[in-house]
mmCIF file of C-alpha atoms in Angstrom:
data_model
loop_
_atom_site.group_PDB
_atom_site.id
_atom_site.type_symbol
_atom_site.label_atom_id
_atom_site.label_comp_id
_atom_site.label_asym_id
_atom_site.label_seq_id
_atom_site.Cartn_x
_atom_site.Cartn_y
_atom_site.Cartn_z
ATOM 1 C CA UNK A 1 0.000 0.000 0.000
ATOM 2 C CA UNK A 2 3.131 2.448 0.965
ATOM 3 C CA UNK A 3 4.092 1.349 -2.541
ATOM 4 C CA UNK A 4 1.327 2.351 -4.316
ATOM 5 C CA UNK A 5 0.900 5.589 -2.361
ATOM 6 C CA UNK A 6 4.767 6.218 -2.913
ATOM 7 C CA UNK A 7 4.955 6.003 -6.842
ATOM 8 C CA UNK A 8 2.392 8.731 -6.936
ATOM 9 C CA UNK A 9 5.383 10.891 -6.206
ATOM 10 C CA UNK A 10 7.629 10.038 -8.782
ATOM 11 C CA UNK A 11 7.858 12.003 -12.039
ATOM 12 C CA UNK A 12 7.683 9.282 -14.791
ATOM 13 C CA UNK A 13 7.173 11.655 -17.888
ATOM 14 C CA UNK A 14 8.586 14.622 -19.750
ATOM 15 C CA UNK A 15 4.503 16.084 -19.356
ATOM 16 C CA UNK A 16 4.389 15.188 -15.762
ATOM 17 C CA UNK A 17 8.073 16.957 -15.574
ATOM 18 C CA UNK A 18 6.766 20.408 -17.531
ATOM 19 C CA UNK A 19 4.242 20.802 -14.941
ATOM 20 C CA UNK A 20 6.609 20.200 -12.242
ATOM 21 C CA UNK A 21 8.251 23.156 -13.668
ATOM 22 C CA UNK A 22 5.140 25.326 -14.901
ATOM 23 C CA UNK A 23 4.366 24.993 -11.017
ATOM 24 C CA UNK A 24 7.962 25.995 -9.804
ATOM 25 C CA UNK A 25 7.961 28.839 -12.343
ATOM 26 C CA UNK A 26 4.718 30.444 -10.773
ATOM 27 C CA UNK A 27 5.583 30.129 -7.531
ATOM 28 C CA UNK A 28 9.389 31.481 -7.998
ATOM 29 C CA UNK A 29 7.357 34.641 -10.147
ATOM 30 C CA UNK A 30 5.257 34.931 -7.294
ATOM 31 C CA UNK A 31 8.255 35.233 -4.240
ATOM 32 C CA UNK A 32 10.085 37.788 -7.111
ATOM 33 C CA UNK A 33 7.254 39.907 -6.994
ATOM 34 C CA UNK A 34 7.279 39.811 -3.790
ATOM 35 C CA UNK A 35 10.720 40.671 -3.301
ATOM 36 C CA UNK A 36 10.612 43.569 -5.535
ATOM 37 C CA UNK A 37 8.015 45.092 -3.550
ATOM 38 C CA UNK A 38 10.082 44.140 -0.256
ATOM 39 C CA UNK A 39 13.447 45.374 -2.244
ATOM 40 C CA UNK A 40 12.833 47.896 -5.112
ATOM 41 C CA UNK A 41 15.295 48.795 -6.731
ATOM 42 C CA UNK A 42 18.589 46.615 -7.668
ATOM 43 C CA UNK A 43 18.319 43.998 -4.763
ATOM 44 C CA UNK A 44 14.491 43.200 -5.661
ATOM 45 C CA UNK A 45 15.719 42.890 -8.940
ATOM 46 C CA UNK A 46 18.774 40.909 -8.557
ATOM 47 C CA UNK A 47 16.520 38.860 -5.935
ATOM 48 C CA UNK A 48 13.745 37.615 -8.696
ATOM 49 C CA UNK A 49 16.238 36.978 -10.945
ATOM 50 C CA UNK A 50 17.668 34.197 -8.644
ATOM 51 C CA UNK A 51 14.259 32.922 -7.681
ATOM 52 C CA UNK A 52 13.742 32.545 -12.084
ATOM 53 C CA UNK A 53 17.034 31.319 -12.312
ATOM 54 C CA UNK A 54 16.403 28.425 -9.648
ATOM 55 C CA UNK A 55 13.569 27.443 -11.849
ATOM 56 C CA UNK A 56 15.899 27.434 -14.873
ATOM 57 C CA UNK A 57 18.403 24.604 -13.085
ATOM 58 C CA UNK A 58 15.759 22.729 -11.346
ATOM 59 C CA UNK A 59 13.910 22.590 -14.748
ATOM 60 C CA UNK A 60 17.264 21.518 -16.144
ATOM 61 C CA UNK A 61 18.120 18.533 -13.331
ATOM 62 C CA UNK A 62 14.403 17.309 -13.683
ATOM 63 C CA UNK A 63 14.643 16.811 -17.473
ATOM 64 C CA UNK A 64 18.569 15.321 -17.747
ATOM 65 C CA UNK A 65 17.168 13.116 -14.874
ATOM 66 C CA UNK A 66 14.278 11.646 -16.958
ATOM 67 C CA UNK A 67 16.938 11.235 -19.966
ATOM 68 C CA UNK A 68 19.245 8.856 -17.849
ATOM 69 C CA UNK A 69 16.623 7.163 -15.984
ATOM 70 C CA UNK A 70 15.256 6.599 -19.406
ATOM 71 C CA UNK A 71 18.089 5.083 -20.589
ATOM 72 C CA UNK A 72 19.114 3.080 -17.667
ATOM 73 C CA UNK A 73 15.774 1.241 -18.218
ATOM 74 C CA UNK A 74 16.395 0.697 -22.021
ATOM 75 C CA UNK A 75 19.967 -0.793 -20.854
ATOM 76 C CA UNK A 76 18.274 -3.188 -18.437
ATOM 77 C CA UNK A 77 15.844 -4.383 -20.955
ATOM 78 C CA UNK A 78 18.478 -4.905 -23.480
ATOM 79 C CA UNK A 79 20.437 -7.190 -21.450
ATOM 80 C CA UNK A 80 17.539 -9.069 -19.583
ATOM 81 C CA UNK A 81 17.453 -12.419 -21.769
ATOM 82 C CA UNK A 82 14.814 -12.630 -24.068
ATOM 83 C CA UNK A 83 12.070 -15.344 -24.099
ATOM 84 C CA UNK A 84 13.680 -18.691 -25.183
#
């Protein structure tokens, strides 16, 4: 049942990945706003461009992630032997 409940939680496709992201994005817009009503000026600014730009490497990790768990699985099927 923990199983079942845990693999909810796991990002299987390159759609379920993008929004992962689209979600990240708006929230990280949202706390830049924020901060350049907190911090106008250059430190407001400077501010929501790091909470964009931890969007931007996230988005990055999620998607190379999905590539080599992708191919780890196509290596494991290629050596499993086939039926006889």
């Amino acid at each position: 049942m923990f199983r079942k409940i845990a693999r909810l939680f796991v990002i299987k496709t390159n759609f379920e990945a993008y929004l992962i992201i689209y979600a990240l994005a708006l929230g990280a817009t949202a706390r830049g706003a924020a901060y350049l009503e907190q911090f106008p000026g250059w430190g407001g600014k400077l501010l929501f461009l790091a909470t964009t730009g931890a969007v931007f490497m996230a988005g990055a990790k999620i998607l190379d992630c999905l590539k080599y768990e992708k191919a780890a699985r196509l290596a494991k099927a290629a050596e499993a032997p086939g039926p006889a």
